[in-house]
């Protein structure tokens, strides 16, 4: 159980997964090694590779291992377009009720002052899993509940006040993103978010999702903290990734009451897998989110500082115009941390 409370000894389930997950996760763990922390890493093999080999992408035994750990550090898993394959990540989110998906969007380097966080509801909305298939139509049910909206709004308000165990800075203005002019489900979401923000004394504005997309492109620096429903959050956060240099830089956390999963926003990127050129920064920053969640704020800040220094020195993978390999970038980040600690 954590959320910024210090944990003495930690046990982390480590899932490399498929594709570049197998490259960026070991790189992030190399950065973790730069600290002398009492963290037990428990490797767990799940995903598409396992499904092809054994017919199962994840087993009850894997869930038992997850339950014996404090949290999961996750790379990426390929989801094939096969109707019999159920997304492993969705199953983990459901099993541990990881209702808050947190995606910080922060520009790196001078001249880029973008710095906001997207808080996406992670368990309902368009991803409720309730679908009715007819011969010539499919009905996907969008579920928005008072309880689901209330807990994500409460979480966003805690982040706005800067007192959750990750990426919350000082007081922030909350932007409630919805489509309440059309969807009654969004009317409920909006109404609940506003009442929670008022109760918690958080300043807020509300914005239609289409207007938000427009303003994110034109004026991203105006945003501080966004709370929204599942599908809108999914789309806006990939869009936001493009504002700060691409998916290779974007970290995320899936948070529940007493469990969490940390993962880069990107997928398994089969087009570059095995070439050693995947950007490990998203995974390294996801590791920093994990450290903050489990009460190791100093180490988390040290990772952020080291990443900034390494990028400023031009140590970057090809997606950012650099010439370094995945391992070289991770090694440079680890070395920057070790150097700082030695002084
Ligand atoms: P999946 O099917 O697992 O979602 P995908 O290729 O459809 O994989 P992403 O993995 O998110 O989706 O990749 C989208 C694009 O971004 C790809 O061209 C990929 O090469 C690139 N990309 C994603 N992550 C990284 C990274 N860490 N470093 C460099 N490029 C990346």
PDB file of N, CA and C in Angstrom, residues 71 90 100-101 106 117 138 198 202 230 236 250 300 312 324 334:
ATOM      1  N   UNK A  71       3.752  -3.600  -6.518  1.00  0.00           N
ATOM      2  CA  UNK A  71       3.307  -2.925  -7.743  1.00  0.00           C
ATOM      3  C   UNK A  71       3.942  -3.622  -8.947  1.00  0.00           C
ATOM      4  N   UNK A  90      -5.796  -4.552 -19.960  1.00  0.00           N
ATOM      5  CA  UNK A  90      -7.162  -4.261 -19.503  1.00  0.00           C
ATOM      6  C   UNK A  90      -7.530  -5.203 -18.356  1.00  0.00           C
ATOM      7  N   UNK A 100      -7.148   5.160 -11.865  1.00  0.00           N
ATOM      8  CA  UNK A 100      -6.612   6.462 -12.296  1.00  0.00           C
ATOM      9  C   UNK A 100      -5.405   6.271 -13.201  1.00  0.00           C
ATOM     10  N   UNK A 101      -5.509   6.772 -14.409  1.00  0.00           N
ATOM     11  CA  UNK A 101      -4.373   6.718 -15.325  1.00  0.00           C
ATOM     12  C   UNK A 101      -3.758   8.113 -15.375  1.00  0.00           C
ATOM     13  N   UNK A 106       5.392  16.836 -20.093  1.00  0.00           N
ATOM     14  CA  UNK A 106       6.333  17.896 -19.713  1.00  0.00           C
ATOM     15  C   UNK A 106       7.371  18.055 -20.814  1.00  0.00           C
ATOM     16  N   UNK A 117      -0.639  17.616 -16.576  1.00  0.00           N
ATOM     17  CA  UNK A 117      -0.852  16.189 -16.341  1.00  0.00           C
ATOM     18  C   UNK A 117      -2.277  15.837 -16.753  1.00  0.00           C
ATOM     19  N   UNK A 138     -23.042  -2.941 -34.153  1.00  0.00           N
ATOM     20  CA  UNK A 138     -22.427  -3.278 -32.858  1.00  0.00           C
ATOM     21  C   UNK A 138     -22.707  -2.114 -31.917  1.00  0.00           C
ATOM     22  N   UNK A 198     -15.387  21.852  -6.169  1.00  0.00           N
ATOM     23  CA  UNK A 198     -15.904  22.908  -5.271  1.00  0.00           C
ATOM     24  C   UNK A 198     -15.714  22.513  -3.809  1.00  0.00           C
ATOM     25  N   UNK A 202     -10.775  23.513  -5.143  1.00  0.00           N
ATOM     26  CA  UNK A 202      -9.863  23.538  -6.296  1.00  0.00           C
ATOM     27  C   UNK A 202     -10.477  24.417  -7.387  1.00  0.00           C
ATOM     28  N   UNK A 230     -12.399   7.940 -20.024  1.00  0.00           N
ATOM     29  CA  UNK A 230     -11.424   6.961 -20.508  1.00  0.00           C
ATOM     30  C   UNK A 230     -10.959   7.188 -21.962  1.00  0.00           C
ATOM     31  N   UNK A 236      -6.446  12.175 -26.102  1.00  0.00           N
ATOM     32  CA  UNK A 236      -5.754  13.448 -25.818  1.00  0.00           C
ATOM     33  C   UNK A 236      -4.325  13.213 -25.359  1.00  0.00           C
ATOM     34  N   UNK A 250       7.114   9.673 -23.029  1.00  0.00           N
ATOM     35  CA  UNK A 250       5.901   9.794 -22.198  1.00  0.00           C
ATOM     36  C   UNK A 250       5.701   8.631 -21.229  1.00  0.00           C
ATOM     37  N   UNK A 300      13.356   9.825  -7.135  1.00  0.00           N
ATOM     38  CA  UNK A 300      12.553  10.159  -8.303  1.00  0.00           C
ATOM     39  C   UNK A 300      13.036  11.478  -8.926  1.00  0.00           C
ATOM     40  N   UNK A 312      20.137  17.239 -22.450  1.00  0.00           N
ATOM     41  CA  UNK A 312      20.760  18.532 -22.772  1.00  0.00           C
ATOM     42  C   UNK A 312      22.147  18.310 -23.388  1.00  0.00           C
ATOM     43  N   UNK A 324      22.343   7.683 -30.501  1.00  0.00           N
ATOM     44  CA  UNK A 324      22.697   6.730 -29.452  1.00  0.00           C
ATOM     45  C   UNK A 324      21.738   5.538 -29.444  1.00  0.00           C
ATOM     46  N   UNK A 334      22.139   6.535 -15.882  1.00  0.00           N
ATOM     47  CA  UNK A 334      22.631   5.880 -14.651  1.00  0.00           C
ATOM     48  C   UNK A 334      23.939   6.525 -14.199  1.00  0.00           C
TER      49      UNK A 334
END
